[in-house]
Structure formats: C-alpha cells, structure tokens
Short mmCIF file of C-alpha atoms and ligand atoms in Angstrom, two decimals:
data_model
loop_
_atom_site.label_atom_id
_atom_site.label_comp_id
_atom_site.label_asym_id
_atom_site.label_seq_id
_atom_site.Cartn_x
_atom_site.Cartn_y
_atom_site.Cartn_z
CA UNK Z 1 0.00 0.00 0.00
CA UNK Z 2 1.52 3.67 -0.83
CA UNK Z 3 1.77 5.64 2.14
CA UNK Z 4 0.45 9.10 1.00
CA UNK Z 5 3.17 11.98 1.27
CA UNK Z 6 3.21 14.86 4.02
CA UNK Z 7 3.55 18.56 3.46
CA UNK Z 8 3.70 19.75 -0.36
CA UNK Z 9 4.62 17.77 -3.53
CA UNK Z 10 7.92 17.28 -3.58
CA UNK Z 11 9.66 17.59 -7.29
CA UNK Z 12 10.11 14.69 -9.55
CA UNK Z 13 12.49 15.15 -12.59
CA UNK Z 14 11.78 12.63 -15.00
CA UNK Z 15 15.10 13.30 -17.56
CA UNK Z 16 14.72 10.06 -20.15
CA UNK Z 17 12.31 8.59 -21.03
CA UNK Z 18 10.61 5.57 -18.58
CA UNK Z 19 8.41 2.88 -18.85
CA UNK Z 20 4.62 3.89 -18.50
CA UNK Z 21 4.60 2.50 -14.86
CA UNK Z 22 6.81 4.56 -13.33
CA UNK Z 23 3.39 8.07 -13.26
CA UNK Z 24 1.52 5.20 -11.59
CA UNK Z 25 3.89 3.79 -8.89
CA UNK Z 26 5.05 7.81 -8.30
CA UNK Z 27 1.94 8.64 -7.62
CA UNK Z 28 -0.53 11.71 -7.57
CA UNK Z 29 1.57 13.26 -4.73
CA UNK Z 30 4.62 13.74 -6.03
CA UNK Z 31 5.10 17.20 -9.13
CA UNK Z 32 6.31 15.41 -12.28
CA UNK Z 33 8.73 17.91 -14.46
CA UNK Z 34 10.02 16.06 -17.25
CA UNK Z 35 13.60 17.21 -18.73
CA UNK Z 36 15.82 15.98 -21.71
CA UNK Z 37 18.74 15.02 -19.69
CA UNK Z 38 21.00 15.02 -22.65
CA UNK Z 39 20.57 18.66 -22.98
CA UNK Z 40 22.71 20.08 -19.88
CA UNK Z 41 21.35 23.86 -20.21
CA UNK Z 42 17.82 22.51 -19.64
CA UNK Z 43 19.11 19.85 -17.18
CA UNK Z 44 20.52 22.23 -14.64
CA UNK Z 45 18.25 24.77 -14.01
CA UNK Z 46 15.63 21.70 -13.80
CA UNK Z 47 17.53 20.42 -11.28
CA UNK Z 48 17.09 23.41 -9.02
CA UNK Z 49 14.42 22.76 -6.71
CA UNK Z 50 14.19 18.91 -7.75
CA UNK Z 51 13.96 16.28 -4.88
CA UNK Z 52 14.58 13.27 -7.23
CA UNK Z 53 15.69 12.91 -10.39
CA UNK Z 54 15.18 9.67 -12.57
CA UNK Z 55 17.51 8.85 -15.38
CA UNK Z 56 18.82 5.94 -17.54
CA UNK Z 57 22.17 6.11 -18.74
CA UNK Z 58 22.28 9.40 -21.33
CA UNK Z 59 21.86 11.58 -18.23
CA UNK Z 60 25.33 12.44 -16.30
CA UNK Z 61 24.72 13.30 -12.81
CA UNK Z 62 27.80 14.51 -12.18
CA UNK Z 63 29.24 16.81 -9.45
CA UNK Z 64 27.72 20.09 -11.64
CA UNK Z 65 24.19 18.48 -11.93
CA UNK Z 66 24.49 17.69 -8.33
CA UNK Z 67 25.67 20.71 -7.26
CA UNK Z 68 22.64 22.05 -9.45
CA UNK Z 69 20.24 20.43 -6.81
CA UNK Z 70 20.24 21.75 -3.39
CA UNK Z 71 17.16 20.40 -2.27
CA UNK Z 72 18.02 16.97 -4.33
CA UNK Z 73 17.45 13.55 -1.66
CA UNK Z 74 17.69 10.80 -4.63
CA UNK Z 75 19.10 10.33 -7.77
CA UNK Z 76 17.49 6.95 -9.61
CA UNK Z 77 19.18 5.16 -12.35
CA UNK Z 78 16.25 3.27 -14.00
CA UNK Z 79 18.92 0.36 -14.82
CA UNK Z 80 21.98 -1.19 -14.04
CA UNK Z 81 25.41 0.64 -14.87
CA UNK Z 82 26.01 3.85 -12.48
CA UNK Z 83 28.63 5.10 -14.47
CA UNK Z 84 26.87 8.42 -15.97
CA UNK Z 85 26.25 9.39 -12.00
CA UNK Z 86 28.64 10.16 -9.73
CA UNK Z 87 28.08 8.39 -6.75
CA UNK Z 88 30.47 9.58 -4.46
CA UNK Z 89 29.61 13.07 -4.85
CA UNK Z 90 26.14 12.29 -4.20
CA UNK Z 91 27.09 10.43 -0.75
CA UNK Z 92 29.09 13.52 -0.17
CA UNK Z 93 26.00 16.05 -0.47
CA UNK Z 94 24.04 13.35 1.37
CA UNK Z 95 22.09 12.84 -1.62
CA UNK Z 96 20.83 8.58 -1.82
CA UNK Z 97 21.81 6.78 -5.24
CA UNK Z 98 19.09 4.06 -6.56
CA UNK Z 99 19.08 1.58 -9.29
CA UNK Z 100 17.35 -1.78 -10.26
CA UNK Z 101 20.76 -3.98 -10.38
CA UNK Z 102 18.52 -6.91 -11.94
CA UNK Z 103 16.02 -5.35 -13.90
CA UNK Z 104 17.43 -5.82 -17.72
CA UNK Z 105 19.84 -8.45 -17.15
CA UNK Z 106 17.81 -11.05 -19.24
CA UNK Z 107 16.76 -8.52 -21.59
CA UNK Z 108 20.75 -7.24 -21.64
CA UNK Z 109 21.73 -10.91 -21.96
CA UNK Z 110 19.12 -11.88 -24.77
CA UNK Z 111 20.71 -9.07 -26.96
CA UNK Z 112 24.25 -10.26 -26.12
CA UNK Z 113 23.40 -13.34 -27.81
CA UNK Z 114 21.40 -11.60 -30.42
CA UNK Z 115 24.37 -10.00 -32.00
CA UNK Z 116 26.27 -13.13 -31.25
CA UNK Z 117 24.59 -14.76 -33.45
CA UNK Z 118 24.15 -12.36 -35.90
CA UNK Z 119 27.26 -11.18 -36.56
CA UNK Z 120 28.32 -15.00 -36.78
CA UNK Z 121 26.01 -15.13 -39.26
CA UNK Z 122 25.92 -12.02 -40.72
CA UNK Z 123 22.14 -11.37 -40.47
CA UNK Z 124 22.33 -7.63 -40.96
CA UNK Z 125 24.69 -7.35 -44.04
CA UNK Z 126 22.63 -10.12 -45.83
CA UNK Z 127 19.48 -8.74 -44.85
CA UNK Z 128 20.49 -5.43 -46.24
CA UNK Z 129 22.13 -7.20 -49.66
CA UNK Z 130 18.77 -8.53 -50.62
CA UNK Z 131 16.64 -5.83 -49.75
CA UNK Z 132 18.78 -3.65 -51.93
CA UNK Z 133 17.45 -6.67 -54.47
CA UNK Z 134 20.60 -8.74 -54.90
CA UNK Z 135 20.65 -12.26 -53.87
CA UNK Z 136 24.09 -13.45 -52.77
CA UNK Z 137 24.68 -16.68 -50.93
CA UNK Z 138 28.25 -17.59 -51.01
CA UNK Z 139 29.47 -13.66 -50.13
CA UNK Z 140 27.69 -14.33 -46.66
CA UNK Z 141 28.93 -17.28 -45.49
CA UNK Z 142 29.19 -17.47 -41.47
CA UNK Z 143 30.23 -19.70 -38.91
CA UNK Z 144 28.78 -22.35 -36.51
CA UNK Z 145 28.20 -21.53 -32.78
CA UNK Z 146 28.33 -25.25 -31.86
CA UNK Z 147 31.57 -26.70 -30.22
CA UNK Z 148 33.39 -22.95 -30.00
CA UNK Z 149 35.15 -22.04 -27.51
CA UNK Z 150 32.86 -18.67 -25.68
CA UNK Z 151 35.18 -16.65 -23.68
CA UNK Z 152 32.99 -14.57 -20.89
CA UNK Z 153 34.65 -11.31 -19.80
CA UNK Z 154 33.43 -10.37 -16.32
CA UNK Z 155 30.57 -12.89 -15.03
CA UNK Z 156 28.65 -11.49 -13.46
CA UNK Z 157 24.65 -11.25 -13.75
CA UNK Z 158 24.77 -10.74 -16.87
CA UNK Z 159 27.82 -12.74 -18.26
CA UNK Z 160 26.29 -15.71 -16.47
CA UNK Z 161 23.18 -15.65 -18.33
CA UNK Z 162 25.03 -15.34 -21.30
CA UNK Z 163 26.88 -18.45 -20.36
CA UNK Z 164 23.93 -20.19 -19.30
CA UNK Z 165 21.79 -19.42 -22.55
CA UNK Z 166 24.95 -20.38 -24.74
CA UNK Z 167 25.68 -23.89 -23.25
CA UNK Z 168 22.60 -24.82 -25.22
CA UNK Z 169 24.90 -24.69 -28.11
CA UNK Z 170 27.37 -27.08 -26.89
CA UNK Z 171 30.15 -24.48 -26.58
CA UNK Z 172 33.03 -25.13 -24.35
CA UNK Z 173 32.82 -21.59 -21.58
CA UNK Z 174 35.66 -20.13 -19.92
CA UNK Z 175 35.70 -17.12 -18.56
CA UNK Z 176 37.50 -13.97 -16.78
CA UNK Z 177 36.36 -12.32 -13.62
CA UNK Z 178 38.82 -12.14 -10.73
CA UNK Z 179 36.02 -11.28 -8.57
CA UNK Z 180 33.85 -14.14 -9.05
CA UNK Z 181 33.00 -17.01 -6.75
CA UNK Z 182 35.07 -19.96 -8.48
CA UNK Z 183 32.10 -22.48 -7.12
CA UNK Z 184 29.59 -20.36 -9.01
CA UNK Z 185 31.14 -20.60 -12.16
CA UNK Z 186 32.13 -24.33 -11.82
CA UNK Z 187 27.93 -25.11 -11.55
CA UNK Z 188 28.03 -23.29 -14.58
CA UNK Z 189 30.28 -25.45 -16.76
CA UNK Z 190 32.48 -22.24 -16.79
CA UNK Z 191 36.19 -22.76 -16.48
CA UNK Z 192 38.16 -19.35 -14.55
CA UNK Z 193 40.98 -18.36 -17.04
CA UNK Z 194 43.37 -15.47 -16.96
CA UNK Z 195 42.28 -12.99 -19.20
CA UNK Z 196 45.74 -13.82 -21.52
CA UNK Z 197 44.20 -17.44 -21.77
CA UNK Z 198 40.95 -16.31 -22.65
CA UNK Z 199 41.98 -13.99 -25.18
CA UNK Z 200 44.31 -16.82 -26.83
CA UNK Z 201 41.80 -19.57 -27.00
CA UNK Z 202 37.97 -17.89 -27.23
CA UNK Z 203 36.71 -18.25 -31.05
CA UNK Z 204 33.64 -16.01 -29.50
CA UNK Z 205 34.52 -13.02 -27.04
CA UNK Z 206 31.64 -11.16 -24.88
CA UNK Z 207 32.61 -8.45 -22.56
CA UNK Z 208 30.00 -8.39 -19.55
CA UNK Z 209 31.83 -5.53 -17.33
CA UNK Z 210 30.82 -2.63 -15.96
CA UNK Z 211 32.35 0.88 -17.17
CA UNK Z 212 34.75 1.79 -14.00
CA UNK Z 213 38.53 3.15 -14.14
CA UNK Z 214 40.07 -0.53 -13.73
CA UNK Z 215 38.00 -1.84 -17.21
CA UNK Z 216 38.04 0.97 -19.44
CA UNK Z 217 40.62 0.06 -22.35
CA UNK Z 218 41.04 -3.03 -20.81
CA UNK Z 219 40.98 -4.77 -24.95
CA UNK Z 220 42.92 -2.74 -26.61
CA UNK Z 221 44.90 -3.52 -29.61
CA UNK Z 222 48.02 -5.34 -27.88
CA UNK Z 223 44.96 -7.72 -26.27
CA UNK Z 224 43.13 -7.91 -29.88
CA UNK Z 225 46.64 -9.11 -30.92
CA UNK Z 226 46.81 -12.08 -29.32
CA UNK Z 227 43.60 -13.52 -30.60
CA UNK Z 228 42.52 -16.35 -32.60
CA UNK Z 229 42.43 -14.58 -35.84
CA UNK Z 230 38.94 -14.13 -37.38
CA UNK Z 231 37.82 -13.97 -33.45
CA UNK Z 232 33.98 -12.62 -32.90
CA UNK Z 233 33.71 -10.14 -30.62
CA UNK Z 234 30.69 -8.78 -28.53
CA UNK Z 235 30.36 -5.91 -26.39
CA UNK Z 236 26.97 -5.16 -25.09
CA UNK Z 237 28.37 -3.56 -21.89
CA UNK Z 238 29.62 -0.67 -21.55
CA UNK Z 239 31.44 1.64 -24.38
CA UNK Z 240 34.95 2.23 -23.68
CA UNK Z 241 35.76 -0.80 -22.56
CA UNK Z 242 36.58 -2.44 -25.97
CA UNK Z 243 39.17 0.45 -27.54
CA UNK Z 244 37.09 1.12 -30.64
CA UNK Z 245 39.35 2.66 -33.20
CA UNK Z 246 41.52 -0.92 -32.37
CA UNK Z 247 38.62 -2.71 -33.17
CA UNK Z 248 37.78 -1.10 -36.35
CA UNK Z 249 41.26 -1.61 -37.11
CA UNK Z 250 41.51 -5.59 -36.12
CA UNK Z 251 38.10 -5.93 -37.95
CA UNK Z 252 39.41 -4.15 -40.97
CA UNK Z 253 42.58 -6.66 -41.37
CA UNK Z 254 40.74 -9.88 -40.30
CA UNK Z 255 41.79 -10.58 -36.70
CA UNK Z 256 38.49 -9.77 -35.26
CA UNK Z 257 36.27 -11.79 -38.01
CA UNK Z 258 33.23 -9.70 -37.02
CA UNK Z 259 31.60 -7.62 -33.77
CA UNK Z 260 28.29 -6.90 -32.40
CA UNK Z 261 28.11 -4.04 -30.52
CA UNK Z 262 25.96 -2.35 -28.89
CA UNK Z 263 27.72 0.74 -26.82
CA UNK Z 264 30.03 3.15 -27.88
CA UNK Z 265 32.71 5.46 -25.92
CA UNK Z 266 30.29 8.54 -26.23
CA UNK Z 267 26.58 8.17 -26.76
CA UNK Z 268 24.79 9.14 -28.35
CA UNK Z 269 27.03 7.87 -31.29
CA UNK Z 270 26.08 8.27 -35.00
CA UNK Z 271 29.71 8.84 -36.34
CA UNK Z 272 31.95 5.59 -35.73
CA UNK Z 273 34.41 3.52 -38.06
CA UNK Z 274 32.88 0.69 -36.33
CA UNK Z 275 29.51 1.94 -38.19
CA UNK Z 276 31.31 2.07 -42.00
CA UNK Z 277 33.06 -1.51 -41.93
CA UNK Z 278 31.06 -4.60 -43.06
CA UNK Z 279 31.43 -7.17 -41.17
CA UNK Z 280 30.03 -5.19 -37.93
CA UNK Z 281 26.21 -5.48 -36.71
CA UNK Z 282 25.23 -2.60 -34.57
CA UNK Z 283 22.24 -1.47 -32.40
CA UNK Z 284 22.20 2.04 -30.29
CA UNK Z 285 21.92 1.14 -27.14
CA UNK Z 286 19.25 -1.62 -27.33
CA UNK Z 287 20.49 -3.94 -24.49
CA UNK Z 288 17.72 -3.13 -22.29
CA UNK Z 289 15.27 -1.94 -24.69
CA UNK Z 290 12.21 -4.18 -23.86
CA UNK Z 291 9.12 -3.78 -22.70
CA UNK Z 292 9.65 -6.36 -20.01
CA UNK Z 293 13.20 -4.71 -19.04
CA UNK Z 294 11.96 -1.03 -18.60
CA UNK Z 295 8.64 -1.74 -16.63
CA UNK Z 296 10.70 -3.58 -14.13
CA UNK Z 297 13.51 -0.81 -14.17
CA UNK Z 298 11.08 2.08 -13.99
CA UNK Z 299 9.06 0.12 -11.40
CA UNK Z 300 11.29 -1.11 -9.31
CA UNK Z 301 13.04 2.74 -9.55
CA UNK Z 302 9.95 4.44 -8.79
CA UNK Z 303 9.09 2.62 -5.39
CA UNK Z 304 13.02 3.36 -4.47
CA UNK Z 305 11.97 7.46 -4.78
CA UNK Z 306 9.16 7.06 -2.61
CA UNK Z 307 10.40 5.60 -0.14
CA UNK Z 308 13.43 7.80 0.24
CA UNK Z 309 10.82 10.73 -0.39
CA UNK Z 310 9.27 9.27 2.46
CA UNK Z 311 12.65 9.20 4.46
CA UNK Z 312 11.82 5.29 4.66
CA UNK Z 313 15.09 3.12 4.46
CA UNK Z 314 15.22 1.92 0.60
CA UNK Z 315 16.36 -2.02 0.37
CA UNK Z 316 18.10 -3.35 -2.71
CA UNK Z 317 15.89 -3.63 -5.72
P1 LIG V 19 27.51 -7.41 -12.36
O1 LIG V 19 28.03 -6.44 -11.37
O2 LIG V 19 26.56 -8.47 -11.92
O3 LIG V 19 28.71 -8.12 -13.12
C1 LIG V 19 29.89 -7.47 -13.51
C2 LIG V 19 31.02 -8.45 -13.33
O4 LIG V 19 32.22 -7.82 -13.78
C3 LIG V 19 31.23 -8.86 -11.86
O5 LIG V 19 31.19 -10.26 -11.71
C4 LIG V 19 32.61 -8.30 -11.52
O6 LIG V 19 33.34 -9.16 -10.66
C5 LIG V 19 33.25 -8.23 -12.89
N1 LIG V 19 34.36 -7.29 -12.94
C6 LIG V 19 34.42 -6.05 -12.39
N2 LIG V 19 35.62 -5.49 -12.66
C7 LIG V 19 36.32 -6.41 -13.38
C8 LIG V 19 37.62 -6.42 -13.96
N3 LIG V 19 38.45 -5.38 -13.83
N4 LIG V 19 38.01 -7.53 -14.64
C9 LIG V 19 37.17 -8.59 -14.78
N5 LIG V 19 35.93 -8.65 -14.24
C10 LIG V 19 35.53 -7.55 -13.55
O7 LIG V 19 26.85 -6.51 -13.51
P2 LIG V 19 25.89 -7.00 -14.67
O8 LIG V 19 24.49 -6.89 -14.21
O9 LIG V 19 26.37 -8.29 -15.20
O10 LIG V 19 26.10 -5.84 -15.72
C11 LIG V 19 27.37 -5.62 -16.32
C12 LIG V 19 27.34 -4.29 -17.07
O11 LIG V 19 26.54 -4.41 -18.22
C13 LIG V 19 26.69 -3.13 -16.29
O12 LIG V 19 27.61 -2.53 -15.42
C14 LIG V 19 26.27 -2.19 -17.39
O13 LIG V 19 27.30 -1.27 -17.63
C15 LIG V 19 26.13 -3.10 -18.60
N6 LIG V 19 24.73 -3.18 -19.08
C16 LIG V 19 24.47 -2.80 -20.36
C17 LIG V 19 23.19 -2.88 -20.83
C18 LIG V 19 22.85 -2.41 -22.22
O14 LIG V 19 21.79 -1.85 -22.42
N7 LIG V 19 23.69 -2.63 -23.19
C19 LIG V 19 22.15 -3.37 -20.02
C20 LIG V 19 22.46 -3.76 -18.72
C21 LIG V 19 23.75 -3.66 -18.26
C1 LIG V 20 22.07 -0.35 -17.90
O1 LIG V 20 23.18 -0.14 -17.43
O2 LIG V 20 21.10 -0.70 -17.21
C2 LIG V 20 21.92 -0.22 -19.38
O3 LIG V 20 22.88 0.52 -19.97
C3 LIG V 20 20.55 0.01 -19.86
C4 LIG V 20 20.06 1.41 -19.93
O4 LIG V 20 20.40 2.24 -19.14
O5 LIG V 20 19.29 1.69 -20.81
#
C-alpha cells in the first residue's frame, strides 16, 4: 500500500524517457517535471528545486548536476550501470543513489546473444544485400556456434546468463572475472581463465563488465593481438571498454572476423568507423530496450523514490 506523502509535492524530474509504470507507482503526490537530460542547459536549471531525479544512462549526474540540486534527496538510475552518475559526490551532499541492479539483465543478456549470433552469421549485411534486391549466398557465409570455444569477460549477472543461454549450443565456456566465486562458475560449466588465456583460445569473445577506471581500455589492440584470428567479438556492456578505433582496425585486417556491438565510448554515437566496416552489426543502445526490461527498471526505480521521499530506508531492488 503507498503511504500518501506529508507537506507539499515534492519535485520529480523525470530526464529520459521511462516505462509507462513509473506516473503510476510515483503517484498523484509527487510534481512530475520532465527534462531531456542530454541537454545540460535545460538539465541544470531543472535540477534546481528537484527532490529526485530519474535517469537511464544518457543523463550524467555529475558533481555540476548535483551541485545544481540543493534540495536533491535521490538520484534513480532506471537500470543497471552507475557510471553516468557520480556516486560519491552524491554520498558527499548526502544525496541517496538508486538503481534496479537486476532489472534488464535477461533482456541485456538476450541481446548479447542476439548479436552473437548475428554477426556469426551475418544477419544484418545479408538482410540489407537482398533488400537492396541482390541475392548473394556464397558472399555471406558465417560460422557455426556449436563446439566454440565462448570466452565470458566479467561474469557477473549478466555474463552468467550469457553463459547459461549459450551452453545450449554445446560451446566449451571459460571465462575472466577475478572477482567471481570460483564455485559459481564451476555449476556453470564455466572454467576461470586469466584474461591472456581467454583472449588466446575464445573463437567467440563477450565483454560483460561494468564501465569503472580498472576496465576501461582493458581490450585494446596489444589484447586484440593475441587472438585467434577471425575472433567474434561482442560488447553489449559498456562503451569504452573495448578500444574502438583498435577494433575497427583488427576488424578491418581480419583478426576480429566480425563484432556486435551495442555501446560506444560517447553516446549518443552516429559517427563511428565501427559503423562504415562490413562485417560489424550494430544497435544504439538496445540492451535493455524491452518492454519487459523497462517496466521492471522504472518500477522497481519508482518505489526506491518514494520511499526515500518518504525518508523510509530503501532495500536493494
Ligand atoms: P555485475 O556487477 O553483476 O557483473 C559485472 C562483473 O564484472 C562482476 O562479476 C565483476 O566481478 C566483474 N568485474 C568487475 N571489474 C572487473 C575487472 N576489472 N576484470 C574482470 N571482471 C571484472 O553486472 P551485470 O548486471 O552483469 O552488468 C554488467 C554491465 O553491463 C553493467 O555494469 C552495465 O554497464 C552493462 N549493461 C548494459 C546494458 C545495455 O543496455 N547494453 C544493459 C544492462 C547492463
Ligand atoms: C544499464 O546499465 O542498465 C543499461 O545501460 C541500460 C540502460 O540504461 O538503458
């Protein structure tokens, strides 16, 4: 049951857009403003007498928007990665950071394997050859899924249902996360590698980290080097984390045989070499792009606000 508000409706900056759900479980006593967050001159003086703010990940909340918002108590990332708000200036203002850690991770892991699979198969290219009315069969040739070697980077939520959804294709999974539980990953049929070995044997890559100062870079073009060569790469993570103009290179001379990506260094992104090479499949940001995904983001969000509207202690969501 929502326990009603006291004194006057408190501000609500909506600055992306949400999932439907998210007016409802805010309720009537709360003012909604909405705000392109991408657009910092709007953004800012928005923020000005905003209690909480709700954002995805185009929106920084960085120490300017923060300091922007005096009379800010929440900041609520309507996802997973906090990387676009910066947390530790919001503990320092006393300001409470929310997010819905499991919300898209089977929407986030369904795409992973989407542009797995298509780029192994080159869906989009051949898609786009006969719709432009040619019909070429031998020019789009791909490869089999089935008894590959998957190399997981970073599995975690995510990367696990990655590996869990791709043992159905008899792959062999290892996998690189110095952080992970080595009992978890031996349930999953997932053998712990350095991320040297994993580079060396994987025929498929998928990067499943998030975007923090340790993991930005982290395959660059020494690491896309060492590679089997004609290697398929995904990264539906975080941008930045795969070097992209490496990439573009290693995909350009046949090391990396193809990439589906999904996030880029700086979004939004409509200028890339990744974007002009053919053997890439690319979607803007689409990991968590599903109904499913952002009703249970903006939900589980939107109860998170109230409660710390309401001063209430917030648990995990
Ligand atoms: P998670 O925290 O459950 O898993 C991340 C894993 O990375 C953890 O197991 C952690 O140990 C590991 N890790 C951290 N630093 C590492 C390092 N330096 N080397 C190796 N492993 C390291 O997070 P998750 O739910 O799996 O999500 C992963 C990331 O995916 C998120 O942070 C977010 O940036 C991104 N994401 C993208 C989309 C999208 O729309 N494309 C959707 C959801 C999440
Ligand atoms: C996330 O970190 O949750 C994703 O990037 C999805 C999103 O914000 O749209």
């Amino acid at each position: 049951m929502t326990v009603p508000l006291s004194g006057p409706a408190p501000v609500v900056l909506i600055a992306e857009e949400l999932a439907p759900s998210v007016l409802e479980v805010l309720g009537r006593d709360v003012e909604i403003r909405q705000v392109d967050g991408t657009d910092r001159a709007a953004l800012l003086p928005a923020l000005a007498d905003a209690a909480a703010v709700l954002v995805r990940s185009a929106t920084q909340i960085d120490a300017e928007a923060l300091a922007a918002a005096p009379a800010l108590k929440v900041v609520a990332r309507a996802g997973i990665g906090l990387d676009n708000v910066d947390v530790a200036a919001a503990t320092e203002r006393g300001v409470m950071v929310v997010n819905a850690p499991t919300s898209n991770i089977v929407s986030a892991a369904e795409h992973a394997v989407a542009l797995l699979l298509a780029a192994a198969r080159r869906i989009p290219a051949a898609d786009a050859s006969l719709r432009a009315g040619t019909w070429k069969r031998s020019a789009f040739t791909g490869v089999e899924v089935t008894d590959k070697v998957v190399g997981v980077v970073g599995l975690g939520r995510i990367g696990q249902l990655v590996a869990q959804r791709l043992a159905a294709f008899d792959v062999t999974l290892i996998a690189y996360d110095p952080y992970i539980q080595p009992g978890r990953a031996a349930q999953l049929g997932v053998r712990m590698v350095s991320l040297e070995e994993l580079l060396r044997e994987a025929d498929f890559l998928t990067v499943h980290l998030p975007r923090t100062a340790e993991t930005v870079g982290l395959i660059g073009a020494a690491e896309l080097a060492t590679t089997k060569r004609g290697v398929i790469l995904v990264n539906a993570a975080r941008g930045g984390l795969v070097d992209e103009a490496a990439l573009a290179d290693a995909l350009a001379s046949g090391q990396v045989g193809a990439a589906g990506i999904d996030v880029y260094a700086t979004e939004p992104c409509t200028d890339s070499p990744l974007f002009q090479l053919p053997n890439t499949v690319v979607t803007p940001h689409l990991g968590a792009s599903t109904t499913e995904a952002q009703d249970k983001a903006g939900t589980a969000v939107a109860h998170s606000v109230r409660l710390a509207l309401q001063g209430e202690f917030v648990p995990d969501a």
